[in-house]
Amino acid sequence: CRDVYFNKNIELFNPIDLYIGVDGNYPLKNHIWATKEMLKAYPNEYEELKDKPHLCAAVIFGKNKKLISLCKDVFDYTFESEIKEKRSTVDQMSLNVLAYKKYNYLPTNNTFVINLGCTDWNYSNSFYIYHQYDRFKNFFKYIKKNLKKSIL
C-alpha cells in the first residue's frame, strides 16, 4: 500500500509535543465522510466538534510520553463508541473526540502534512509528508522534491 510519501526529512521539523494531520482544510460539518462516521461512532460528540477540522489518525507524531498516552486513550475510548463491529473508523473518530476535548489540541496551518484524499493542493506549496498521495493522479509530475542534503 502506497499511502504516505516523505518528501523532506521530518527530523528537520521543529520538535513539538503533539502533531495530528488535518483531514481536509475545512470543518467537520463540511466533511461528508467524517460527519457520517462521527455520527455513527459518537453521535453525542458531533455538535461540539462540527466546527473543528477533522483530524487524521494516520499522521500523528510528537513526544513519546504524549503519543503513548494519546494512543492508549484512543484505544480505551473506542469501546465507548456506538459502533460494535470489528472493521470501522472508530479509532479515527475517537482520536478526534479526545484530541479536542481531553488534549485541547489546536491544529496548526502549516506545510508539514497534506492529506491529498480530501484537501485541495496548491502545487506551489511543498510539504514534508503527502498522505494519500496514491489517490492523486500524476502525483510525481507535480511534486517539488527537496534535493538538499543535510547531516543530522
Short mmCIF file of C-alpha atoms in Angstrom, two decimals:
data_model
loop_
_atom_site.label_atom_id
_atom_site.label_comp_id
_atom_site.label_asym_id
_atom_site.label_seq_id
_atom_site.Cartn_x
_atom_site.Cartn_y
_atom_site.Cartn_z
CA CYS A 1 0.00 0.00 0.00
CA ARG A 2 1.44 3.36 -1.02
CA ASP A 3 -0.19 5.87 1.23
CA VAL A 4 2.49 8.17 2.65
CA TYR A 5 5.25 9.93 0.74
CA PHE A 6 8.07 11.53 2.74
CA ASN A 7 9.28 14.49 0.72
CA LYS A 8 11.57 16.05 3.33
CA ASN A 9 13.41 14.74 6.37
CA ILE A 10 10.89 15.03 9.22
CA GLU A 11 13.70 15.19 11.77
CA LEU A 12 14.39 18.71 10.48
CA PHE A 13 10.92 19.85 11.54
CA ASN A 14 10.81 21.79 14.82
CA PRO A 15 10.01 19.36 17.66
CA ILE A 16 6.55 19.75 19.17
CA ASP A 17 4.56 17.93 21.85
CA LEU A 18 1.88 16.66 19.51
CA TYR A 19 1.05 16.97 15.84
CA ILE A 20 -2.02 15.46 14.17
CA GLY A 21 -2.55 15.86 10.45
CA VAL A 22 -5.78 17.52 9.34
CA ASP A 23 -8.07 15.52 7.07
CA GLY A 24 -9.21 18.35 4.79
CA ASN A 25 -8.87 22.07 5.37
CA TYR A 26 -12.46 22.66 6.45
CA PRO A 27 -14.75 21.97 9.43
CA LEU A 28 -16.15 18.54 10.21
CA LYS A 29 -19.66 19.67 9.26
CA ASN A 30 -18.43 20.14 5.65
CA HIS A 31 -16.58 16.81 5.58
CA ILE A 32 -19.26 14.40 4.33
CA TRP A 33 -17.46 11.12 5.06
CA ALA A 34 -16.18 12.16 8.51
CA THR A 35 -19.55 13.59 9.55
CA LYS A 36 -21.27 10.31 8.66
CA GLU A 37 -18.66 8.30 10.58
CA MET A 38 -18.70 10.59 13.64
CA LEU A 39 -22.49 10.43 13.83
CA LYS A 40 -22.28 6.61 13.77
CA ALA A 41 -19.49 6.34 16.34
CA TYR A 42 -20.05 9.21 18.77
CA PRO A 43 -23.32 10.97 17.93
CA ASN A 44 -23.38 12.88 21.22
CA GLU A 45 -19.99 14.48 20.47
CA TYR A 46 -20.83 15.79 16.99
CA GLU A 47 -22.28 19.19 17.99
CA GLU A 48 -19.17 20.13 19.95
CA LEU A 49 -16.79 19.06 17.17
CA LYS A 50 -18.65 20.06 14.00
CA ASP A 51 -16.87 23.40 13.57
CA LYS A 52 -13.37 21.97 14.07
CA PRO A 53 -11.21 20.45 11.32
CA HIS A 54 -11.40 16.66 11.17
CA LEU A 55 -8.12 15.08 12.25
CA CYS A 56 -6.49 12.11 10.55
CA ALA A 57 -5.31 9.22 12.71
CA ALA A 58 -2.80 8.15 10.04
CA VAL A 59 -0.32 11.01 10.52
CA ILE A 60 0.46 11.78 14.14
CA PHE A 61 3.76 12.42 15.85
CA GLY A 62 5.21 14.12 18.89
CA LYS A 63 6.95 13.37 22.14
CA ASN A 64 6.86 9.74 23.25
CA LYS A 65 5.02 10.27 26.54
CA LYS A 66 2.25 12.30 24.87
CA LEU A 67 1.86 9.84 21.96
CA ILE A 68 1.73 6.80 24.22
CA SER A 69 -0.88 8.48 26.40
CA LEU A 70 -2.97 9.55 23.40
CA CYS A 71 -2.82 6.11 21.75
CA LYS A 72 -3.84 4.35 24.96
CA ASP A 73 -6.70 6.79 25.50
CA VAL A 74 -7.87 6.36 21.89
CA PHE A 75 -7.82 2.57 22.28
CA ASP A 76 -9.78 2.69 25.54
CA TYR A 77 -12.31 5.20 24.20
CA THR A 78 -13.13 3.09 21.14
CA PHE A 79 -15.02 0.74 23.48
CA GLU A 80 -17.38 3.59 24.41
CA SER A 81 -18.42 4.02 20.79
CA GLU A 82 -21.83 3.18 19.38
CA ILE A 83 -20.04 1.03 16.78
CA LYS A 84 -19.52 -2.57 17.80
CA GLU A 85 -18.22 -4.05 14.53
CA LYS A 86 -14.58 -5.07 14.09
CA ARG A 87 -13.84 -3.12 10.91
CA SER A 88 -14.67 0.52 11.35
CA THR A 89 -13.22 4.02 11.58
CA VAL A 90 -13.94 4.31 15.29
CA ASP A 91 -10.24 4.82 16.07
CA GLN A 92 -10.11 7.99 13.98
CA MET A 93 -13.36 9.28 15.47
CA SER A 94 -12.09 8.50 18.96
CA LEU A 95 -8.86 10.37 18.20
CA ASN A 96 -10.86 13.45 17.19
CA VAL A 97 -13.01 13.45 20.31
CA LEU A 98 -10.05 13.02 22.65
CA ALA A 99 -7.61 15.30 20.83
CA TYR A 100 -10.04 18.20 21.06
CA LYS A 101 -11.75 17.50 24.38
CA LYS A 102 -9.05 15.91 26.56
CA TYR A 103 -5.81 17.10 24.97
CA ASN A 104 -7.11 20.55 23.90
CA TYR A 105 -5.44 20.09 20.54
CA LEU A 106 -5.22 23.11 18.26
CA PRO A 107 -4.48 22.27 14.61
CA THR A 108 -1.73 24.33 13.04
CA ASN A 109 -1.93 25.58 9.50
CA ASN A 110 1.47 24.77 8.11
CA THR A 111 3.19 22.94 5.32
CA PHE A 112 4.11 19.82 7.25
CA VAL A 113 1.44 17.34 6.11
CA ILE A 114 -1.20 17.43 3.43
CA ASN A 115 -3.91 14.79 3.06
CA LEU A 116 -4.48 14.58 -0.68
CA GLY A 117 -7.56 12.40 -0.28
CA CYS A 118 -9.66 15.43 0.62
CA THR A 119 -7.56 18.61 0.57
CA ASP A 120 -7.07 20.94 -2.37
CA TRP A 121 -3.36 21.19 -3.14
CA ASN A 122 -1.74 24.42 -4.25
CA TYR A 123 1.21 22.99 -6.22
CA SER A 124 3.46 25.88 -5.24
CA ASN A 125 3.42 24.62 -1.61
CA SER A 126 5.85 21.89 -0.68
CA PHE A 127 5.13 19.57 2.26
CA TYR A 128 7.22 17.23 4.37
CA ILE A 129 4.62 14.45 4.13
CA TYR A 130 2.00 13.77 1.48
CA HIS A 131 -0.67 11.45 2.88
CA GLN A 132 -2.87 9.51 0.44
CA TYR A 133 -0.71 10.62 -2.46
CA ASP A 134 -1.71 7.44 -4.28
CA ARG A 135 -5.19 8.93 -4.76
CA PHE A 136 -3.77 11.90 -6.68
CA LYS A 137 -3.38 11.31 -10.41
CA ASN A 138 0.13 12.12 -11.72
CA PHE A 139 1.36 12.96 -8.22
CA PHE A 140 5.07 12.76 -9.08
CA LYS A 141 4.60 15.07 -12.04
CA TYR A 142 3.58 17.87 -9.64
CA ILE A 143 5.79 17.21 -6.64
CA LYS A 144 8.63 19.58 -5.86
CA LYS A 145 11.40 17.43 -4.45
CA ASN A 146 13.71 18.89 -1.87
CA LEU A 147 17.13 17.90 -3.15
CA LYS A 148 19.15 19.50 -0.37
CA LYS A 149 21.27 17.07 1.59
CA SER A 150 21.74 17.59 5.29
CA ILE A 151 23.53 15.87 8.13
CA LEU A 152 21.64 15.29 11.36
#
